Amino acid sequence: MTAITHRRVIYSLVYLLDVLVEAGVFDAEARRKVLERAKAQGVDPLADGGMDILLGLGVRLRARGGEGMRLSEEQVLRAVGAREGVEVRRVSPLEVDFDPKSRAVSEGFARSNLLVPLGFQDGQLVLLVHNPFRPELWSDIARVCPPPYHIILGVRADIERLIDDFYGFRAALVAAEARFSGSVELGNQEARVQVAERLDADSDQHIIKAVDYLLRSALRERASDIHLEPKREGGHIRFRIDGLLHDVHQIPATVYAAMINRLKAMSRLDIAEKRRPQDGRVQLLLAGEPTDVRVSTIPVAFGEKMVLRLLSSHSSLKRPEELGMTEAQLALFQRFVRHTHGLILVTGPTGSGKSTTLYSTLKTLASPHVNIVTLEDPIEMVMDDFNQVGIQPHIGVTFGGMLRHILRQDPDIIMVGEMRDLETAEQAVQAALTGHVVFSTLHTNDAASALTRLLELGLEAYLINAAVVGIIAQRLVRLVCPHCKEPVPVDLDQMRTLGLERFFENTPHTWQGRGCEACRGTGFLGREGIFEVLPLETDLKDALRRGVDLAQLRAMVRAKGIPSLVEDGMARVVAGRTTVAEVLRVAGGAED
């Protein structure tokens, strides 16, 4: 036994505040104010449970970069670890290779005591524990796993996540590998599936448990896509988080095939068909919150590759003012939306957030007095507020053809998923000119090139001028991680080489993330949009009538003082929200 295992520490509010003062996170005055707030709520400052009380008070600290940040559990535990001489570590399930021998600690014991065994190191059982300073805990655990132990302090959310992984997903994979060989018959499944909140350790349905864990894990990690890829030696699973793919699991080949079949059954795809691409959808329910999932399979060298796109449900859609637009951009955009008729275009490449912008806007406009009809290929998020039509070209249901029928459905607002051809563009313009608000998307680099794209489709300039209200070009940039951000001196010589020196003449430093557990070592956490919002006004309409080229159109837009995507991005770099490299990565090709 170690000194830690014989020491008793109660996580009371007084104890936690003392260690925070000792660590320099709080001063005596801040400690006094927190205690006063807690006592006003009838809290016993000497009782256990101080962690929840302290975090529940929503205490804000001054973070680097000048942004107020809430006190986190990790900060509190690091202060505890510094006082008590215990290592503190953030541990991701994606980085741990669990040792089956450590399963002597039961799942029930692990959950009730908030600990998880990570395996053996130098003959010691490595345990991640939320509060290891309880002698009775170690007398209990010594009965099944004798000492010595290597003890690490861990955040509660990490421990619960690891318990799910250790006792659920990994165990299910091992059991499934032993049980399944070849194809797996899973039977009929509902198109709407309740994802289990916890994994039932007594369940024999190992594949179902493994798939539930995978989906829950992806939602928890903020993944936008899950890639399941067959390889010669087994299956490879990757999550796309903040726009980049991350390796997460390697699974046996027989288990991979069974998981693919389970996911195909959930999304009502043909399990027997493995030679042709298939597309489906399913809605997941986790904690009562729906998340729509688009499922796509294609045959590849070693089997079927599947991609699941996780789409934000209506409950988590942001309002337009939360998308990241500046005040000036938002004012222009809201001016577009207030029109009673006209065409509003959102442009950008795949993955630039166009669908989120459109859905957020339409949800804001939805009311019992408005008929909103959408044409999508495919329907991305099922919304009760809209009448959504899925395009099916193989049976003749096309954008252009359906638009004619939709105009007979008395719509107020129409959303056309994409303008791909002249027929669709003509019908959308016709709808805009006959008293409807029409939203649509184009795959173009910036706002000005959307106008030339419409000309290239074959639309006449006078129709574009009469119908188009405004254009929003956008990209998504990763945000500097607030947990590990640090200043970086501006290299003006490099900025001159890139032609960006004008943005940084009065800026001594920018910010970057050095990499930490919270951001998986990437230095980035989360994304937001950068925008170019262009109203189609008289001077641009005249230029279109004269047939000016794209370069001249862009020059006119810049002369109007409308920031380009790169300029908008650089303003966010100066504000400390992202980096020069990130803006150039997503928007560097937006202008010639």
Coordinates of C-alpha atoms in Angstrom, one line a residue:
M1 CA 0.0 0.0 0.0
T2 CA 1.1 3.6 -0.7
A3 CA 0.7 6.7 1.4
I4 CA -2.1 7.8 -0.8
T5 CA -4.1 4.7 0.0
H6 CA -4.0 5.4 3.8
R7 CA -4.8 9.1 3.4
R8 CA -8.3 10.5 3.8
V9 CA -9.4 13.6 1.9
I10 CA -13.0 14.8 1.5
Y11 CA -13.7 16.9 -1.6
S12 CA -15.5 19.6 0.5
L13 CA -15.9 23.1 -0.8
V14 CA -13.5 24.5 1.8
Y15 CA -10.8 21.9 0.9
L16 CA -11.1 22.5 -2.8
L17 CA -11.0 26.3 -2.4
D18 CA -7.9 26.0 -0.2
V19 CA -6.0 24.0 -2.8
L20 CA -7.1 26.5 -5.6
V21 CA -5.8 29.4 -3.5
E22 CA -2.5 27.4 -2.9
A23 CA -2.2 26.8 -6.6
G24 CA -2.7 30.5 -7.5
V25 CA -6.0 29.9 -9.3
F26 CA -7.9 31.9 -6.7
D27 CA -7.0 34.6 -4.2
A28 CA -8.3 35.0 -0.7
E29 CA -11.0 37.5 -1.8
A30 CA -12.3 35.2 -4.6
R31 CA -12.4 32.3 -2.0
R32 CA -14.5 34.5 0.3
K33 CA -17.0 35.4 -2.4
V34 CA -17.4 31.8 -3.5
L35 CA -18.0 30.7 0.1
E36 CA -20.6 33.5 0.6
R37 CA -22.5 32.4 -2.6
A38 CA -22.5 28.8 -1.5
K39 CA -23.7 29.6 2.1
A40 CA -26.5 31.8 0.6
Q41 CA -27.7 28.6 -1.2
G42 CA -27.7 26.6 2.1
V43 CA -24.6 24.6 1.2
D44 CA -22.5 22.9 4.0
P45 CA -18.9 24.0 3.0
L46 CA -17.4 21.1 5.0
A47 CA -19.5 18.3 3.5
D48 CA -18.4 15.9 0.7
G49 CA -19.7 16.8 -2.8
G50 CA -17.8 20.2 -3.0
M51 CA -16.7 19.5 -6.6
D52 CA -20.3 19.6 -7.9
I53 CA -21.1 22.6 -5.8
L54 CA -18.0 24.5 -6.9
L55 CA -18.5 23.7 -10.6
G56 CA -22.3 24.4 -10.3
L57 CA -21.6 28.0 -9.2
G58 CA -20.2 28.7 -12.7
V59 CA -17.1 30.5 -11.4
R60 CA -15.3 32.3 -14.3
L61 CA -11.6 32.8 -14.5
R62 CA -9.6 35.2 -16.7
A63 CA -8.0 33.0 -19.4
R64 CA -5.1 33.8 -21.6
G65 CA -6.4 35.8 -24.5
G66 CA -8.7 37.9 -22.3
E67 CA -11.7 35.6 -22.5
G68 CA -13.6 34.7 -19.4
M69 CA -13.6 30.9 -18.9
R70 CA -15.5 28.8 -16.4
L71 CA -13.5 27.0 -13.8
S72 CA -13.2 23.3 -15.0
E73 CA -13.0 20.1 -13.1
E74 CA -9.6 19.5 -14.6
Q75 CA -8.2 22.7 -13.1
V76 CA -9.5 21.7 -9.7
L77 CA -8.0 18.2 -9.9
R78 CA -4.7 19.6 -11.0
A79 CA -4.6 21.8 -7.9
V80 CA -5.5 18.7 -5.8
G81 CA -2.8 16.7 -7.5
A82 CA -0.2 19.4 -6.9
R83 CA -1.0 19.5 -3.2
E84 CA -1.2 15.8 -2.6
G85 CA 1.6 14.8 -4.9
V86 CA -0.5 12.7 -7.3
E87 CA -0.3 12.6 -11.1
V88 CA -3.2 14.1 -12.9
R89 CA -3.9 13.0 -16.5
R90 CA -6.6 13.3 -19.1
V91 CA -7.1 9.9 -20.7
S92 CA -8.9 9.2 -24.0
P93 CA -10.4 5.8 -24.7
L94 CA -8.8 6.1 -28.2
E95 CA -5.3 6.0 -26.6
V96 CA -5.7 3.1 -24.2
D97 CA -4.9 -0.6 -24.9
F98 CA -6.8 -2.2 -22.0
D99 CA -5.2 -5.2 -20.3
P100 CA -7.8 -8.1 -20.0
K101 CA -6.2 -9.2 -16.8
S102 CA -7.4 -6.0 -15.1
R103 CA -11.0 -7.1 -15.5
A104 CA -10.9 -8.5 -11.9
V105 CA -12.3 -5.1 -11.0
S106 CA -16.0 -5.4 -11.7
E107 CA -18.0 -2.9 -13.7
G108 CA -20.3 -2.2 -10.8
F109 CA -17.4 -1.5 -8.4
A110 CA -15.7 0.7 -11.0
R111 CA -18.9 2.8 -11.6
S112 CA -19.8 3.2 -7.9
N113 CA -16.2 4.2 -7.0
L114 CA -15.4 6.2 -10.1
L115 CA -12.3 4.4 -11.0
V116 CA -11.1 2.4 -14.0
P117 CA -8.1 0.0 -14.4
L118 CA -5.9 1.0 -17.3
G119 CA -3.7 -2.1 -17.3
F120 CA -0.4 -3.1 -15.7
Q121 CA 2.9 -1.1 -15.8
D122 CA 6.1 -2.5 -14.2
G123 CA 4.1 -5.0 -12.2
Q124 CA 1.7 -2.3 -10.8
L125 CA -2.0 -2.0 -11.6
V126 CA -2.6 1.4 -13.1
L127 CA -5.8 2.9 -11.8
L128 CA -7.5 6.2 -12.9
V129 CA -9.5 7.4 -9.9
H130 CA -11.6 10.5 -9.2
N131 CA -10.9 10.5 -5.5
P132 CA -8.2 8.0 -4.4
F133 CA -8.0 9.4 -0.8
R134 CA -10.3 7.0 0.8
P135 CA -8.7 4.1 2.8
E136 CA -11.9 1.9 2.6
L137 CA -11.7 2.0 -1.2
W138 CA -8.3 0.3 -1.1
S139 CA -9.2 -2.3 1.4
D140 CA -12.1 -3.3 -0.9
I141 CA -10.0 -3.4 -4.1
A142 CA -7.1 -5.3 -2.4
R143 CA -9.4 -8.3 -2.1
V144 CA -9.5 -8.8 -5.9
C145 CA -6.4 -7.0 -7.1
P146 CA -3.5 -6.9 -4.5
P147 CA -1.2 -4.0 -4.4
P148 CA 1.0 -2.3 -5.6
Y149 CA -0.9 0.3 -7.5
H150 CA 0.0 3.2 -9.7
I151 CA -2.7 5.8 -9.0
I152 CA -3.7 8.7 -11.4
L153 CA -6.2 11.4 -10.7
G154 CA -8.8 11.6 -13.4
V155 CA -11.8 13.7 -14.5
R156 CA -15.1 12.1 -13.9
A157 CA -16.2 12.3 -17.5
D158 CA -13.0 10.6 -18.7
I159 CA -13.5 7.8 -16.1
E160 CA -17.1 7.2 -17.1
R161 CA -16.2 7.2 -20.8
L162 CA -13.4 4.7 -20.2
I163 CA -15.7 2.4 -18.1
D164 CA -18.1 2.3 -21.1
D165 CA -15.2 1.5 -23.4
F166 CA -13.4 -1.1 -21.1
Y167 CA -16.5 -3.0 -19.9
G168 CA -18.6 -2.4 -23.0
F169 CA -17.1 -1.9 -26.4
R170 CA -13.8 -3.8 -26.0
A171 CA -15.5 -6.7 -24.2
A172 CA -18.2 -6.9 -26.8
L173 CA -15.6 -7.0 -29.6
V174 CA -13.8 -9.9 -27.9
A175 CA -17.0 -11.8 -27.2
A176 CA -18.3 -11.1 -30.7
E177 CA -15.0 -12.3 -32.3
A178 CA -15.3 -15.6 -30.4
R179 CA -19.0 -16.0 -31.3
F180 CA -19.3 -14.8 -34.9
S181 CA -17.8 -16.1 -38.1
G182 CA -18.9 -15.1 -41.5
S183 CA -22.2 -13.3 -41.9
V184 CA -24.5 -12.4 -39.0
E185 CA -28.3 -12.6 -39.1
L186 CA -29.6 -9.6 -37.2
G187 CA -33.2 -9.6 -38.3
N188 CA -35.4 -6.6 -39.0
Q189 CA -34.7 -3.4 -37.2
E190 CA -36.7 -0.1 -36.8
A191 CA -35.7 2.9 -38.9
R192 CA -35.6 4.9 -35.7
V193 CA -33.2 3.4 -33.1
Q194 CA -32.9 4.2 -29.4
V195 CA -29.2 4.2 -28.6
A196 CA -28.6 2.7 -25.2
E197 CA -27.5 5.1 -22.4
R198 CA -25.5 2.4 -20.8
L199 CA -24.2 -0.9 -22.0
D200 CA -25.9 -3.9 -20.3
A201 CA -23.0 -6.2 -19.2
D202 CA -25.4 -9.2 -19.1
S203 CA -26.5 -8.8 -22.7
D204 CA -25.5 -11.4 -25.3
Q205 CA -26.0 -9.1 -28.2
H206 CA -22.4 -8.1 -28.4
I207 CA -22.6 -6.6 -31.9
I208 CA -25.5 -4.4 -30.9
K209 CA -23.6 -3.3 -27.8
A210 CA -20.5 -2.5 -29.9
V211 CA -22.5 -0.5 -32.5
D212 CA -24.4 1.4 -29.8
Y213 CA -21.1 2.3 -28.1
L214 CA -19.5 3.4 -31.4
L215 CA -22.4 5.7 -32.2
R216 CA -22.6 7.1 -28.7
S217 CA -18.8 7.7 -28.7
A218 CA -19.0 9.5 -32.0
L219 CA -21.7 11.9 -30.8
R220 CA -19.8 12.5 -27.6
E221 CA -16.5 13.3 -29.4
R222 CA -18.4 15.8 -31.7
A223 CA -17.7 13.7 -34.8
S224 CA -19.4 14.8 -38.0
D225 CA -18.7 11.5 -39.8
I226 CA -17.8 7.9 -39.0
H227 CA -15.7 6.0 -41.5
L228 CA -15.7 2.2 -41.4
E229 CA -13.1 0.8 -43.8
P230 CA -12.3 -2.8 -44.5
K231 CA -8.6 -3.7 -44.6
R232 CA -6.7 -7.0 -45.3
E233 CA -6.2 -7.6 -41.6
G234 CA -9.6 -6.4 -40.3
G235 CA -11.7 -3.2 -40.0
H236 CA -10.5 0.3 -39.5
I237 CA -12.7 3.0 -37.8
R238 CA -12.1 6.7 -38.1
F239 CA -14.0 9.8 -36.8
R240 CA -14.0 13.2 -38.6
I241 CA -13.7 15.8 -35.8
D242 CA -13.5 19.5 -36.6
G243 CA -12.9 18.6 -40.3
L244 CA -10.0 16.2 -39.9
L245 CA -10.0 12.4 -39.6
H246 CA -8.8 10.6 -36.5
D247 CA -8.0 6.9 -36.1
V248 CA -10.1 5.4 -33.3
H249 CA -10.4 1.6 -33.5
Q250 CA -9.0 -1.5 -35.2
I251 CA -11.5 -4.4 -35.1
P252 CA -11.4 -8.0 -36.3
A253 CA -12.6 -8.8 -39.8
T254 CA -15.5 -11.0 -38.6
V255 CA -16.7 -8.4 -36.2
Y256 CA -16.4 -5.7 -38.8
A257 CA -18.7 -7.6 -41.2
A258 CA -21.2 -8.1 -38.4
M259 CA -21.1 -4.4 -37.5
I260 CA -21.7 -3.4 -41.1
N261 CA -24.7 -5.7 -41.3
R262 CA -26.1 -4.2 -38.0
L263 CA -25.7 -0.7 -39.4
K264 CA -27.3 -1.6 -42.7
A265 CA -30.2 -3.2 -41.0
M266 CA -30.7 -0.1 -38.8
S267 CA -30.8 2.1 -41.9
R268 CA -33.0 -0.3 -44.0
L269 CA -30.3 -1.2 -46.5
D270 CA -30.1 -4.6 -48.2
I271 CA -27.8 -6.7 -46.1
A272 CA -27.4 -9.3 -48.9
E273 CA -26.3 -6.6 -51.5
K274 CA -22.6 -6.1 -51.2
R275 CA -21.6 -5.3 -54.8
R276 CA -23.5 -2.1 -55.4
P277 CA -23.4 1.3 -53.6
Q278 CA -26.3 1.9 -51.2
D279 CA -27.7 5.0 -49.4
G280 CA -29.9 5.1 -46.4
R281 CA -30.7 7.0 -43.3
V282 CA -31.6 6.4 -39.6
Q283 CA -32.4 8.7 -36.7
L284 CA -30.6 8.0 -33.5
L285 CA -32.0 8.8 -30.1
L286 CA -29.6 9.4 -27.3
A287 CA -30.9 10.8 -24.0
G288 CA -34.1 11.6 -25.9
E289 CA -32.3 13.9 -28.3
P290 CA -32.5 12.9 -32.0
T291 CA -29.6 13.0 -34.4
D292 CA -30.1 12.2 -38.1
V293 CA -27.6 9.9 -39.8
R294 CA -27.0 9.5 -43.5
V295 CA -25.5 6.2 -44.4
S296 CA -23.5 5.4 -47.5
T297 CA -21.8 2.2 -48.6
I298 CA -19.5 1.4 -51.5
P299 CA -17.7 -1.8 -52.5
V300 CA -13.9 -1.6 -52.1
A301 CA -11.0 -4.0 -52.4
F302 CA -11.5 -5.9 -49.1
G303 CA -15.3 -5.5 -48.6
E304 CA -17.8 -2.8 -48.0
K305 CA -16.8 0.7 -46.9
M306 CA -19.4 2.6 -44.9
V307 CA -19.6 6.3 -44.0
L308 CA -22.1 7.6 -41.5
R309 CA -22.7 11.4 -41.6
L310 CA -24.0 12.6 -38.2
L311 CA -26.2 15.6 -38.8
S312 CA -27.2 18.1 -36.0
S313 CA -30.8 17.6 -35.0
H314 CA -33.3 20.5 -34.9
S315 CA -32.8 20.7 -31.2
S316 CA -29.1 21.6 -31.5
L317 CA -29.3 23.8 -34.6
K318 CA -27.7 27.2 -34.0
R319 CA -29.6 30.5 -34.5
P320 CA -28.3 32.6 -37.5
E321 CA -26.7 35.0 -35.0
E322 CA -24.7 32.1 -33.5
L323 CA -23.1 31.0 -36.8
G324 CA -20.2 33.3 -36.5
M325 CA -21.1 36.3 -38.6
T326 CA -20.0 39.8 -37.6
E327 CA -22.6 42.4 -36.7
A328 CA -22.4 44.0 -40.1
Q329 CA -22.6 40.6 -41.9
L330 CA -25.6 39.5 -39.8
A331 CA -27.4 42.8 -40.5
L332 CA -27.0 42.3 -44.2
F333 CA -28.1 38.7 -44.0
Q334 CA -31.2 39.6 -42.0
R335 CA -31.9 42.2 -44.6
F336 CA -31.9 39.5 -47.3
V337 CA -34.2 37.3 -45.3
R338 CA -36.7 40.0 -44.7
H339 CA -37.5 40.2 -48.4
T340 CA -40.9 38.9 -49.4
H341 CA -39.5 37.5 -52.7
G342 CA -36.2 36.9 -54.3
L343 CA -33.3 34.4 -54.6
I344 CA -30.7 34.1 -51.8
L345 CA -27.6 32.0 -52.6
V346 CA -25.3 30.3 -50.1
T347 CA -22.0 29.2 -51.8
G348 CA -18.9 27.2 -50.8
P349 CA -17.4 23.7 -51.2
T350 CA -18.7 20.5 -49.6
G351 CA -18.2 20.7 -45.9
S352 CA -18.3 24.5 -45.6
G353 CA -21.5 24.6 -43.5
K354 CA -24.0 25.6 -46.2
S355 CA -26.6 23.2 -45.0
T356 CA -26.3 24.4 -41.4
T357 CA -26.7 28.0 -42.5
L358 CA -29.8 27.1 -44.5
Y359 CA -31.5 24.9 -41.9
S360 CA -30.8 27.5 -39.2
T361 CA -32.4 30.2 -41.3
L362 CA -35.4 28.2 -42.3
K363 CA -36.0 27.1 -38.7
T364 CA -36.0 30.8 -37.7
L365 CA -38.5 31.6 -40.4
A366 CA -40.8 28.7 -39.8
S367 CA -44.2 29.5 -38.2
P368 CA -47.8 28.2 -38.5
H369 CA -48.4 31.0 -41.0
V370 CA -45.7 30.1 -43.4
N371 CA -45.5 27.2 -45.9
I372 CA -41.8 26.1 -46.3
V373 CA -41.0 23.5 -48.9
T374 CA -37.5 22.1 -49.5
L375 CA -36.0 20.1 -52.4
E376 CA -33.0 18.1 -51.2
D377 CA -30.7 15.4 -52.6
P378 CA -30.8 13.7 -50.2
I379 CA -32.8 15.0 -47.2
E380 CA -30.1 15.8 -44.7
M381 CA -32.1 16.5 -41.5
V382 CA -35.8 15.7 -41.1
M383 CA -37.6 18.7 -39.7
D384 CA -41.2 18.8 -38.6
D385 CA -41.4 22.5 -39.5
F386 CA -40.8 22.0 -43.3
N387 CA -42.3 20.0 -46.1
Q388 CA -39.3 18.2 -47.4
V389 CA -39.0 16.5 -50.8
G390 CA -36.2 14.1 -51.6
I391 CA -34.8 14.2 -55.2
Q392 CA -34.8 10.8 -56.9
P393 CA -33.4 11.2 -60.5
H394 CA -33.8 7.4 -61.3
I395 CA -37.6 7.8 -61.2
G396 CA -37.6 11.3 -62.8
V397 CA -37.9 13.3 -59.6
T398 CA -35.4 16.1 -60.4
F399 CA -34.9 19.6 -59.0
G400 CA -36.2 21.4 -62.0
G401 CA -39.2 19.1 -62.5
M402 CA -40.3 19.2 -58.9
L403 CA -40.0 22.9 -58.7
R404 CA -42.8 23.2 -61.2
H405 CA -45.1 21.1 -59.0
I406 CA -44.0 22.9 -55.8
L407 CA -45.2 26.2 -57.2
R408 CA -48.7 24.7 -57.3
Q409 CA -48.4 23.9 -53.6
D410 CA -48.8 27.5 -52.4
P411 CA -45.3 27.8 -50.9
D412 CA -44.1 31.0 -49.2
I413 CA -40.4 29.9 -48.9
I414 CA -38.6 27.3 -51.1
M415 CA -35.2 25.8 -50.5
V416 CA -33.5 24.2 -53.5
G417 CA -30.7 22.0 -52.3
E418 CA -28.4 22.8 -55.2
M419 CA -28.5 24.6 -58.6
R420 CA -26.9 22.0 -60.9
D421 CA -28.3 22.9 -64.3
L422 CA -30.1 25.5 -66.4
E423 CA -33.5 23.9 -65.8
T424 CA -33.2 24.2 -62.0
A425 CA -31.8 27.7 -62.2
E426 CA -34.6 28.9 -64.5
Q427 CA -37.3 27.4 -62.3
A428 CA -35.7 28.9 -59.1
V429 CA -35.5 32.3 -60.7
Q430 CA -39.1 32.0 -61.9
A431 CA -40.2 31.2 -58.4
A432 CA -38.3 34.1 -57.0
L433 CA -39.8 36.5 -59.5
T434 CA -43.4 35.3 -58.8
G435 CA -43.5 36.3 -55.1
H436 CA -41.5 33.5 -53.3
V437 CA -38.4 33.6 -51.2
V438 CA -36.0 31.0 -52.6
F439 CA -32.9 29.7 -51.0
S440 CA -30.3 27.7 -52.8
T441 CA -26.6 26.7 -52.9
L442 CA -23.8 26.8 -55.5
H443 CA -20.4 25.2 -55.4
T444 CA -18.3 28.3 -56.1
N445 CA -15.2 29.9 -54.4
D446 CA -16.7 33.3 -53.4
A447 CA -19.7 35.5 -53.7
A448 CA -18.7 37.2 -57.0
S449 CA -18.0 33.9 -58.8
A450 CA -21.6 32.8 -57.9
L451 CA -22.8 35.5 -60.3
T452 CA -20.6 34.3 -63.1
R453 CA -21.6 30.7 -62.4
L454 CA -25.2 31.6 -63.0
L455 CA -24.2 33.1 -66.3
E456 CA -22.3 30.0 -67.2
L457 CA -25.4 27.9 -66.5
G458 CA -27.2 29.9 -69.2
L459 CA -29.2 32.4 -67.2
E460 CA -29.7 35.8 -68.8
A461 CA -28.1 38.7 -66.9
Y462 CA -31.5 40.6 -66.6
L463 CA -33.0 37.5 -64.9
I464 CA -30.1 37.3 -62.4
N465 CA -30.5 41.1 -61.7
A466 CA -34.2 40.8 -61.2
A467 CA -34.2 37.7 -58.9
V468 CA -31.0 37.6 -56.8
V469 CA -31.2 39.5 -53.5
G470 CA -27.8 38.5 -52.0
I471 CA -25.1 35.9 -51.8
I472 CA -23.4 34.4 -48.8
A473 CA -20.0 32.7 -49.4
Q474 CA -18.7 30.8 -46.4
R475 CA -16.0 28.4 -45.0
L476 CA -15.5 26.7 -41.6
V477 CA -12.3 27.4 -39.7
R478 CA -11.1 25.5 -36.7
L479 CA -10.9 27.6 -33.5
V480 CA -7.8 27.8 -31.3
C481 CA -8.2 25.6 -28.3
P482 CA -9.0 27.9 -25.3
H483 CA -7.4 25.4 -22.9
C484 CA -3.8 25.6 -24.4
K485 CA -3.8 28.8 -26.4
E486 CA -0.6 30.8 -26.2
P487 CA 0.7 34.0 -28.0
V488 CA 3.0 33.7 -31.0
P489 CA 5.0 36.8 -32.3
V490 CA 3.9 37.9 -35.7
D491 CA 6.6 37.4 -38.4
L492 CA 6.0 40.4 -40.6
D493 CA 8.5 39.2 -43.3
Q494 CA 6.5 36.0 -43.7
M495 CA 3.2 38.0 -43.7
R496 CA 4.7 40.2 -46.5
T497 CA 5.6 37.1 -48.5
L498 CA 2.0 36.0 -48.2
G499 CA 0.6 39.4 -49.0
L500 CA -1.0 39.7 -45.6
E501 CA 1.1 42.3 -43.8
R502 CA -1.7 44.9 -43.8
F503 CA -3.6 42.8 -41.3
F504 CA -0.8 42.6 -38.7
E505 CA 0.9 46.0 -38.8
N506 CA -0.5 46.9 -35.4
T507 CA -0.7 43.4 -34.0
P508 CA 2.4 42.2 -32.0
H509 CA 1.2 38.6 -31.7
T510 CA -1.4 36.1 -32.8
W511 CA -2.6 33.0 -30.9
Q512 CA -2.1 29.3 -31.4
G513 CA -2.8 26.1 -29.4
R514 CA 0.2 24.1 -28.3
G515 CA -1.9 20.9 -28.1
C516 CA -3.5 19.4 -25.0
E517 CA -5.7 16.5 -23.9
A518 CA -8.9 18.6 -24.5
C519 CA -8.0 19.2 -28.2
R520 CA -6.3 15.8 -28.8
G521 CA -3.0 17.6 -29.4
T522 CA -4.2 19.5 -32.4
G523 CA -4.3 22.9 -30.9
F524 CA -7.9 23.4 -32.2
L525 CA -11.3 22.9 -30.6
G526 CA -14.5 23.5 -32.4
R527 CA -15.3 25.4 -35.6
E528 CA -17.1 28.5 -36.8
G529 CA -17.9 30.1 -40.1
I530 CA -16.1 32.9 -41.9
F531 CA -18.3 34.7 -44.4
E532 CA -18.5 37.1 -47.4
V533 CA -22.0 38.6 -47.5
L534 CA -22.7 40.4 -50.8
P535 CA -25.9 42.3 -51.6
L536 CA -26.7 42.6 -55.3
E537 CA -26.9 46.3 -55.7
T538 CA -27.2 48.7 -58.7
D539 CA -23.5 48.9 -59.6
L540 CA -23.1 45.1 -59.7
K541 CA -26.3 44.7 -61.7
D542 CA -24.9 47.3 -64.3
A543 CA -21.6 45.3 -64.4
L544 CA -23.5 42.1 -65.1
R545 CA -25.4 43.7 -67.9
R546 CA -22.2 44.9 -69.4
G547 CA -20.7 41.5 -69.2
V548 CA -17.6 42.3 -67.1
D549 CA -15.3 39.4 -66.1
L550 CA -14.9 37.8 -62.7
A551 CA -11.7 39.8 -61.8
Q552 CA -13.6 43.1 -62.4
L553 CA -16.6 41.9 -60.4
R554 CA -14.3 41.0 -57.5
A555 CA -12.6 44.4 -57.7
M556 CA -15.9 46.1 -57.5
V557 CA -16.9 44.0 -54.5
R558 CA -13.7 44.9 -52.7
A559 CA -14.2 48.6 -53.6
K560 CA -17.6 48.4 -51.8
G561 CA -15.7 47.6 -48.6
I562 CA -17.2 44.1 -48.3
P563 CA -14.5 41.8 -46.7
S564 CA -13.5 38.8 -48.6
L565 CA -13.3 35.3 -47.0
V566 CA -9.6 35.7 -46.4
E567 CA -10.1 39.2 -44.9
D568 CA -12.9 38.0 -42.6
G569 CA -10.6 35.1 -41.6
M570 CA -7.7 37.4 -40.9
A571 CA -9.8 39.6 -38.7
R572 CA -10.6 36.5 -36.6
V573 CA -6.8 35.7 -36.5
V574 CA -6.2 39.1 -35.0
A575 CA -9.0 38.5 -32.5
G576 CA -7.2 35.3 -31.4
R577 CA -9.9 32.9 -32.6
T578 CA -8.0 31.0 -35.3
T579 CA -4.6 31.0 -37.1
V580 CA -3.3 32.3 -40.4
A581 CA -2.5 28.8 -41.6
E582 CA -6.1 27.6 -40.9
V583 CA -7.6 30.5 -42.8
L584 CA -5.4 30.0 -45.8
R585 CA -6.1 26.2 -45.6
V586 CA -9.8 26.7 -46.1
A587 CA -10.0 30.0 -47.9
G588 CA -6.7 30.5 -49.6
G589 CA -8.1 29.5 -53.0
A590 CA -11.2 31.7 -52.7
E591 CA -9.6 34.5 -54.7
D592 CA -7.3 34.3 -57.7

